[in-house]
Amino acid sequence: MTAVLVAAAAFLMTLIGGFVAQRTRDRRHLVLGFAAGLMLGVVAFDLLPEAIHQAPGEVHGVPQALLMFAAGFLTIHVVERAVAIHRGHEGEYAAHSHGHHGHDHSAGRQGIGLTAALALVGHSVMDGFAIGAAFQAGTTVGTVVAIAVVAHDFADGFNTYTITRLYGNNRRRALTLLAADALAPVSGAAITLAFTIPGHLLGLYLGFFSGFLLYLATSDILPEAHSPHPSRSTLLCTVAGVGFMWLVIGFAG
């Protein structure tokens, strides 16, 4: 039951992260820059190392988790291209996107935002799983994992709200997804009271999800953060986001 109590702390941290994101709209470029840094930090320092640890088997000389990482990156790229919503050519695209096409464009973007937010919710369920599984392994291990997850969930809440809104979804939808993301670690921890997931499958999932997050951070969120003009302060926020995740994961380890 300790795992469920810790997951309740993760629930609160997720809501706080979303609340902070919601309150900083006038500093949107800084918020997006920081969110991209958090996402890069989570991928590089937490998700990928864990994915490789859980699924170290190689296919033609490459760890399976890294193949899934590339697959995740390419999948979201293909999806974005298929619905023609890449940010880079939005100016020229806008000239052709009035009326029906404009609606398709908007709906496609909202869909990407929802998919990304739901993937973060899925990740939070896995965080809850991780807490539960770690406490099964021992109280010390459980405590270390719990500290990491609770700290991460601030970033998760922040990113869930920011991403959902960035892709044109309304505030109510963003808050609904934030609530789902907050409840996710609690449900994940509760599920582990019944059974545990095979580590290999968890590793493959984390690898795929890493590629997905990295794509969103680099191809959508950072360009959005730096438009309409590049900003040194936005760049500093991105570096700060990466540094923050490094500190969090270093302390947790």
Short mmCIF file of N, CA and C in Angstrom, two decimals, residues 54-187:
data_model
loop_
_atom_site.label_atom_id
_atom_site.label_comp_id
_atom_site.label_asym_id
_atom_site.label_seq_id
_atom_site.Cartn_x
_atom_site.Cartn_y
_atom_site.Cartn_z
N GLN A 54 16.03 -2.78 -19.70
CA GLN A 54 14.94 -3.76 -19.67
C GLN A 54 14.92 -4.65 -20.92
N ALA A 55 15.35 -4.09 -22.07
CA ALA A 55 15.30 -4.86 -23.32
C ALA A 55 16.67 -4.78 -24.02
N PRO A 56 17.70 -5.43 -23.44
CA PRO A 56 19.06 -5.29 -23.97
C PRO A 56 19.37 -6.17 -25.19
N GLY A 57 18.47 -7.12 -25.48
CA GLY A 57 18.73 -8.02 -26.60
C GLY A 57 18.94 -7.26 -27.90
N GLU A 58 19.85 -7.75 -28.76
CA GLU A 58 20.18 -7.03 -29.99
C GLU A 58 19.57 -7.68 -31.22
N VAL A 59 19.25 -6.86 -32.20
CA VAL A 59 18.84 -7.34 -33.53
C VAL A 59 19.83 -6.75 -34.52
N HIS A 60 20.59 -7.58 -35.16
CA HIS A 60 21.61 -7.15 -36.12
C HIS A 60 22.52 -6.08 -35.51
N GLY A 61 22.97 -6.34 -34.27
CA GLY A 61 23.96 -5.49 -33.63
C GLY A 61 23.43 -4.24 -32.93
N VAL A 62 22.09 -4.05 -32.94
CA VAL A 62 21.51 -2.85 -32.29
C VAL A 62 20.53 -3.31 -31.20
N PRO A 63 20.61 -2.71 -29.97
CA PRO A 63 19.66 -3.08 -28.92
C PRO A 63 18.21 -2.89 -29.38
N GLN A 64 17.35 -3.84 -29.02
CA GLN A 64 15.94 -3.79 -29.42
C GLN A 64 15.29 -2.47 -28.98
N ALA A 65 15.64 -2.00 -27.78
CA ALA A 65 15.03 -0.76 -27.27
C ALA A 65 15.34 0.42 -28.18
N LEU A 66 16.56 0.45 -28.75
CA LEU A 66 16.94 1.56 -29.64
C LEU A 66 16.25 1.44 -30.99
N LEU A 67 16.01 0.22 -31.45
CA LEU A 67 15.22 0.04 -32.67
C LEU A 67 13.80 0.57 -32.46
N MET A 68 13.24 0.29 -31.27
CA MET A 68 11.90 0.80 -30.96
C MET A 68 11.91 2.33 -30.84
N PHE A 69 13.02 2.87 -30.35
CA PHE A 69 13.19 4.34 -30.25
C PHE A 69 13.08 4.96 -31.65
N ALA A 70 13.83 4.39 -32.61
CA ALA A 70 13.78 4.89 -33.99
C ALA A 70 12.38 4.70 -34.57
N ALA A 71 11.75 3.56 -34.25
CA ALA A 71 10.39 3.29 -34.76
C ALA A 71 9.40 4.31 -34.22
N GLY A 72 9.54 4.67 -32.93
CA GLY A 72 8.64 5.66 -32.34
C GLY A 72 8.79 7.02 -33.00
N PHE A 73 10.04 7.42 -33.23
CA PHE A 73 10.32 8.71 -33.89
C PHE A 73 9.72 8.73 -35.28
N LEU A 74 9.96 7.65 -36.05
CA LEU A 74 9.48 7.59 -37.43
C LEU A 74 7.96 7.49 -37.50
N THR A 75 7.34 6.79 -36.55
CA THR A 75 5.89 6.64 -36.57
C THR A 75 5.20 7.98 -36.45
N ILE A 76 5.61 8.79 -35.48
CA ILE A 76 4.96 10.09 -35.30
C ILE A 76 5.28 11.02 -36.48
N HIS A 77 6.48 10.87 -37.06
CA HIS A 77 6.84 11.66 -38.24
C HIS A 77 5.91 11.32 -39.41
N VAL A 78 5.70 10.03 -39.64
CA VAL A 78 4.82 9.58 -40.73
C VAL A 78 3.39 10.07 -40.49
N VAL A 79 2.93 9.96 -39.25
CA VAL A 79 1.57 10.42 -38.92
C VAL A 79 1.44 11.91 -39.19
N GLU A 80 2.41 12.70 -38.75
CA GLU A 80 2.37 14.15 -38.98
C GLU A 80 2.36 14.48 -40.46
N ARG A 81 3.21 13.80 -41.22
CA ARG A 81 3.26 14.06 -42.67
C ARG A 81 1.93 13.68 -43.32
N ALA A 82 1.35 12.58 -42.86
CA ALA A 82 0.11 12.08 -43.47
C ALA A 82 -1.03 13.08 -43.30
N VAL A 83 -1.07 13.78 -42.17
CA VAL A 83 -2.16 14.75 -41.99
C VAL A 83 -1.71 16.18 -42.34
N ALA A 84 -0.53 16.28 -42.94
CA ALA A 84 -0.03 17.56 -43.48
C ALA A 84 -0.07 18.70 -42.47
N ILE A 85 0.53 18.47 -41.29
CA ILE A 85 0.46 19.54 -40.30
C ILE A 85 1.83 19.96 -39.79
N HIS A 86 2.87 19.63 -40.53
CA HIS A 86 4.19 20.00 -40.02
C HIS A 86 4.31 21.52 -39.91
N ARG A 87 4.95 21.98 -38.86
CA ARG A 87 4.98 23.40 -38.54
C ARG A 87 5.83 24.24 -39.51
N GLY A 88 6.86 23.62 -40.10
CA GLY A 88 7.86 24.39 -40.83
C GLY A 88 7.31 25.24 -41.96
N HIS A 89 6.27 24.73 -42.67
CA HIS A 89 5.77 25.44 -43.84
C HIS A 89 4.39 26.02 -43.60
N GLU A 90 4.09 26.32 -42.34
CA GLU A 90 2.74 26.74 -42.02
C GLU A 90 2.35 28.03 -42.75
N GLY A 91 3.31 28.95 -42.92
CA GLY A 91 3.01 30.21 -43.60
C GLY A 91 2.49 29.98 -45.01
N GLU A 92 3.23 29.21 -45.81
CA GLU A 92 2.79 28.97 -47.19
C GLU A 92 1.57 28.06 -47.22
N TYR A 93 1.48 27.18 -46.24
CA TYR A 93 0.35 26.24 -46.20
C TYR A 93 -0.95 26.99 -45.89
N ALA A 94 -0.85 28.03 -45.04
CA ALA A 94 -2.05 28.74 -44.60
C ALA A 94 -2.81 29.33 -45.78
N ALA A 95 -2.07 29.75 -46.83
CA ALA A 95 -2.71 30.35 -48.01
C ALA A 95 -3.68 29.37 -48.67
N HIS A 96 -3.42 28.06 -48.51
CA HIS A 96 -4.25 27.06 -49.17
C HIS A 96 -5.18 26.36 -48.19
N SER A 97 -5.18 26.79 -46.94
CA SER A 97 -5.85 25.97 -45.93
C SER A 97 -7.13 26.59 -45.40
N HIS A 98 -7.75 27.54 -46.14
CA HIS A 98 -9.00 28.11 -45.67
C HIS A 98 -10.13 27.14 -45.94
N GLY A 99 -11.28 27.38 -45.29
CA GLY A 99 -12.43 26.53 -45.54
C GLY A 99 -12.22 25.12 -45.03
N HIS A 100 -12.63 24.16 -45.87
CA HIS A 100 -12.63 22.76 -45.48
C HIS A 100 -11.22 22.27 -45.13
N HIS A 101 -10.23 22.65 -45.94
CA HIS A 101 -8.85 22.20 -45.70
C HIS A 101 -8.35 22.73 -44.37
N GLY A 102 -8.72 23.98 -44.06
CA GLY A 102 -8.32 24.56 -42.78
C GLY A 102 -8.86 23.76 -41.63
N HIS A 103 -10.12 23.28 -41.78
CA HIS A 103 -10.73 22.47 -40.72
C HIS A 103 -9.97 21.15 -40.55
N ASP A 104 -9.64 20.51 -41.67
CA ASP A 104 -8.88 19.25 -41.63
C ASP A 104 -7.54 19.45 -40.94
N HIS A 105 -6.91 20.57 -41.30
CA HIS A 105 -5.60 20.91 -40.74
C HIS A 105 -5.69 21.03 -39.22
N SER A 106 -6.71 21.78 -38.77
CA SER A 106 -6.90 22.01 -37.35
C SER A 106 -7.23 20.70 -36.63
N ALA A 107 -8.13 19.91 -37.21
CA ALA A 107 -8.51 18.64 -36.58
C ALA A 107 -7.31 17.70 -36.50
N GLY A 108 -6.50 17.71 -37.56
CA GLY A 108 -5.29 16.85 -37.57
C GLY A 108 -4.33 17.25 -36.47
N ARG A 109 -4.14 18.57 -36.30
CA ARG A 109 -3.24 19.05 -35.25
C ARG A 109 -3.75 18.70 -33.87
N GLN A 110 -5.06 18.87 -33.66
CA GLN A 110 -5.64 18.53 -32.36
C GLN A 110 -5.46 17.05 -32.07
N GLY A 111 -5.61 16.24 -33.12
CA GLY A 111 -5.42 14.78 -32.96
C GLY A 111 -4.02 14.43 -32.51
N ILE A 112 -3.01 15.11 -33.10
CA ILE A 112 -1.63 14.87 -32.69
C ILE A 112 -1.44 15.26 -31.22
N GLY A 113 -2.00 16.40 -30.85
CA GLY A 113 -1.90 16.86 -29.46
C GLY A 113 -2.52 15.86 -28.49
N LEU A 114 -3.70 15.33 -28.86
CA LEU A 114 -4.38 14.35 -28.01
C LEU A 114 -3.57 13.06 -27.91
N THR A 115 -3.04 12.62 -29.07
CA THR A 115 -2.23 11.39 -29.07
C THR A 115 -1.01 11.55 -28.17
N ALA A 116 -0.35 12.71 -28.27
CA ALA A 116 0.83 12.97 -27.45
C ALA A 116 0.48 12.98 -25.97
N ALA A 117 -0.63 13.67 -25.64
CA ALA A 117 -1.04 13.75 -24.23
C ALA A 117 -1.43 12.37 -23.71
N LEU A 118 -2.13 11.58 -24.54
CA LEU A 118 -2.52 10.23 -24.12
C LEU A 118 -1.29 9.35 -23.93
N ALA A 119 -0.26 9.56 -24.78
CA ALA A 119 0.99 8.80 -24.60
C ALA A 119 1.64 9.17 -23.27
N LEU A 120 1.58 10.45 -22.89
CA LEU A 120 2.12 10.87 -21.59
C LEU A 120 1.32 10.25 -20.45
N VAL A 121 -0.01 10.14 -20.64
CA VAL A 121 -0.84 9.47 -19.63
C VAL A 121 -0.43 8.01 -19.51
N GLY A 122 -0.20 7.36 -20.68
CA GLY A 122 0.28 5.97 -20.68
C GLY A 122 1.60 5.84 -19.94
N HIS A 123 2.47 6.82 -20.16
CA HIS A 123 3.77 6.83 -19.47
C HIS A 123 3.57 6.96 -17.96
N SER A 124 2.61 7.76 -17.54
CA SER A 124 2.35 7.94 -16.11
C SER A 124 1.80 6.66 -15.47
N VAL A 125 0.99 5.91 -16.24
CA VAL A 125 0.54 4.60 -15.74
C VAL A 125 1.77 3.72 -15.51
N MET A 126 2.71 3.75 -16.46
CA MET A 126 3.94 2.96 -16.33
C MET A 126 4.77 3.44 -15.13
N ASP A 127 4.75 4.76 -14.87
CA ASP A 127 5.43 5.28 -13.68
C ASP A 127 4.86 4.63 -12.42
N GLY A 128 3.53 4.55 -12.38
CA GLY A 128 2.88 3.91 -11.24
C GLY A 128 3.27 2.44 -11.13
N PHE A 129 3.31 1.78 -12.30
CA PHE A 129 3.79 0.39 -12.35
C PHE A 129 5.20 0.30 -11.76
N ALA A 130 6.05 1.27 -12.18
CA ALA A 130 7.46 1.26 -11.72
C ALA A 130 7.53 1.39 -10.20
N ILE A 131 6.70 2.27 -9.62
CA ILE A 131 6.69 2.43 -8.16
C ILE A 131 6.30 1.10 -7.52
N GLY A 132 5.20 0.52 -8.01
CA GLY A 132 4.71 -0.74 -7.42
C GLY A 132 5.73 -1.86 -7.52
N ALA A 133 6.32 -1.99 -8.72
CA ALA A 133 7.29 -3.06 -8.96
C ALA A 133 8.54 -2.86 -8.08
N ALA A 134 8.96 -1.60 -7.94
CA ALA A 134 10.15 -1.30 -7.13
C ALA A 134 9.90 -1.64 -5.66
N PHE A 135 8.71 -1.33 -5.16
CA PHE A 135 8.41 -1.66 -3.76
C PHE A 135 8.33 -3.18 -3.57
N GLN A 136 7.97 -3.89 -4.64
CA GLN A 136 8.00 -5.36 -4.57
C GLN A 136 9.44 -5.85 -4.44
N ALA A 137 10.36 -5.10 -5.07
CA ALA A 137 11.78 -5.49 -5.02
C ALA A 137 12.42 -5.14 -3.67
N GLY A 138 11.86 -4.17 -2.95
CA GLY A 138 12.42 -3.78 -1.65
C GLY A 138 12.12 -2.33 -1.34
N THR A 139 12.05 -1.99 -0.06
CA THR A 139 11.64 -0.64 0.34
C THR A 139 12.63 0.43 -0.12
N THR A 140 13.93 0.15 -0.05
CA THR A 140 14.93 1.16 -0.45
C THR A 140 14.81 1.46 -1.93
N VAL A 141 14.76 0.40 -2.73
CA VAL A 141 14.61 0.57 -4.19
C VAL A 141 13.32 1.34 -4.47
N GLY A 142 12.27 0.95 -3.77
CA GLY A 142 10.97 1.60 -3.97
C GLY A 142 11.02 3.08 -3.67
N THR A 143 11.70 3.45 -2.59
CA THR A 143 11.80 4.86 -2.20
C THR A 143 12.54 5.67 -3.26
N VAL A 144 13.65 5.13 -3.76
CA VAL A 144 14.44 5.83 -4.79
C VAL A 144 13.61 6.05 -6.05
N VAL A 145 12.93 4.98 -6.49
CA VAL A 145 12.09 5.09 -7.69
C VAL A 145 10.95 6.09 -7.46
N ALA A 146 10.39 6.04 -6.25
CA ALA A 146 9.27 6.94 -5.93
C ALA A 146 9.68 8.40 -6.02
N ILE A 147 10.86 8.74 -5.46
CA ILE A 147 11.35 10.13 -5.52
C ILE A 147 11.49 10.57 -6.98
N ALA A 148 12.07 9.69 -7.80
CA ALA A 148 12.25 10.00 -9.22
C ALA A 148 10.90 10.24 -9.90
N VAL A 149 9.95 9.35 -9.63
CA VAL A 149 8.65 9.43 -10.31
C VAL A 149 7.88 10.67 -9.88
N VAL A 150 7.89 10.96 -8.57
CA VAL A 150 7.15 12.13 -8.07
C VAL A 150 7.72 13.42 -8.69
N ALA A 151 9.05 13.49 -8.80
CA ALA A 151 9.68 14.65 -9.43
C ALA A 151 9.34 14.72 -10.92
N HIS A 152 9.35 13.55 -11.57
CA HIS A 152 9.01 13.49 -13.00
C HIS A 152 7.59 13.97 -13.25
N ASP A 153 6.70 13.66 -12.32
CA ASP A 153 5.30 13.92 -12.58
C ASP A 153 4.98 15.40 -12.62
N PHE A 154 5.81 16.23 -12.00
CA PHE A 154 5.67 17.68 -12.19
C PHE A 154 5.87 17.98 -13.69
N ALA A 155 6.96 17.41 -14.25
CA ALA A 155 7.25 17.62 -15.68
C ALA A 155 6.15 17.02 -16.55
N ASP A 156 5.64 15.84 -16.16
CA ASP A 156 4.58 15.20 -16.95
C ASP A 156 3.32 16.06 -17.00
N GLY A 157 2.93 16.59 -15.84
CA GLY A 157 1.75 17.44 -15.80
C GLY A 157 1.95 18.70 -16.61
N PHE A 158 3.11 19.30 -16.46
CA PHE A 158 3.48 20.51 -17.21
C PHE A 158 3.39 20.23 -18.71
N ASN A 159 3.99 19.11 -19.14
CA ASN A 159 4.03 18.79 -20.57
C ASN A 159 2.66 18.39 -21.11
N THR A 160 1.88 17.66 -20.32
CA THR A 160 0.55 17.22 -20.79
C THR A 160 -0.32 18.43 -21.10
N TYR A 161 -0.36 19.40 -20.19
CA TYR A 161 -1.19 20.59 -20.41
C TYR A 161 -0.64 21.42 -21.58
N THR A 162 0.69 21.62 -21.59
CA THR A 162 1.32 22.46 -22.62
C THR A 162 1.11 21.88 -24.01
N ILE A 163 1.34 20.58 -24.16
CA ILE A 163 1.23 19.93 -25.49
C ILE A 163 -0.22 19.96 -25.98
N THR A 164 -1.16 19.64 -25.08
CA THR A 164 -2.56 19.60 -25.50
C THR A 164 -3.01 20.95 -26.01
N ARG A 165 -2.62 22.03 -25.31
CA ARG A 165 -3.00 23.39 -25.72
C ARG A 165 -2.24 23.84 -26.98
N LEU A 166 -0.97 23.47 -27.05
CA LEU A 166 -0.14 23.87 -28.20
C LEU A 166 -0.76 23.41 -29.51
N TYR A 167 -1.37 22.23 -29.51
CA TYR A 167 -1.92 21.67 -30.74
C TYR A 167 -3.38 22.07 -30.97
N GLY A 168 -3.82 23.16 -30.32
CA GLY A 168 -5.13 23.73 -30.67
C GLY A 168 -6.32 23.16 -29.92
N ASN A 169 -6.08 22.32 -28.89
CA ASN A 169 -7.20 21.80 -28.10
C ASN A 169 -7.63 22.83 -27.06
N ASN A 170 -8.92 22.82 -26.71
CA ASN A 170 -9.41 23.83 -25.77
C ASN A 170 -8.97 23.51 -24.33
N ARG A 171 -9.22 24.50 -23.46
CA ARG A 171 -8.73 24.41 -22.09
C ARG A 171 -9.37 23.23 -21.34
N ARG A 172 -10.68 23.02 -21.57
CA ARG A 172 -11.37 21.93 -20.87
C ARG A 172 -10.75 20.57 -21.21
N ARG A 173 -10.45 20.39 -22.50
CA ARG A 173 -9.84 19.12 -22.93
C ARG A 173 -8.46 18.95 -22.30
N ALA A 174 -7.70 20.06 -22.26
CA ALA A 174 -6.36 20.00 -21.65
C ALA A 174 -6.45 19.64 -20.17
N LEU A 175 -7.42 20.22 -19.47
CA LEU A 175 -7.59 19.94 -18.04
C LEU A 175 -8.06 18.50 -17.81
N THR A 176 -8.91 18.00 -18.72
CA THR A 176 -9.37 16.60 -18.62
C THR A 176 -8.19 15.65 -18.75
N LEU A 177 -7.32 15.93 -19.73
CA LEU A 177 -6.13 15.07 -19.92
C LEU A 177 -5.16 15.22 -18.76
N LEU A 178 -5.06 16.43 -18.20
CA LEU A 178 -4.21 16.63 -17.03
C LEU A 178 -4.72 15.78 -15.86
N ALA A 179 -6.05 15.76 -15.67
CA ALA A 179 -6.63 14.94 -14.59
C ALA A 179 -6.35 13.46 -14.83
N ALA A 180 -6.47 13.03 -16.09
CA ALA A 180 -6.19 11.62 -16.42
C ALA A 180 -4.73 11.30 -16.14
N ASP A 181 -3.84 12.26 -16.48
CA ASP A 181 -2.41 12.05 -16.26
C ASP A 181 -2.09 11.98 -14.76
N ALA A 182 -2.83 12.78 -13.98
CA ALA A 182 -2.60 12.78 -12.53
C ALA A 182 -3.07 11.47 -11.89
N LEU A 183 -4.19 10.93 -12.38
CA LEU A 183 -4.73 9.69 -11.82
C LEU A 183 -3.94 8.45 -12.26
N ALA A 184 -3.24 8.59 -13.40
CA ALA A 184 -2.56 7.44 -14.01
C ALA A 184 -1.55 6.73 -13.10
N PRO A 185 -0.65 7.45 -12.39
CA PRO A 185 0.31 6.73 -11.53
C PRO A 185 -0.38 5.95 -10.41
N VAL A 186 -1.50 6.49 -9.90
CA VAL A 186 -2.23 5.81 -8.84
C VAL A 186 -2.78 4.49 -9.37
N SER A 187 -3.40 4.55 -10.58
CA SER A 187 -3.94 3.31 -11.13
C SER A 187 -2.82 2.33 -11.48
#
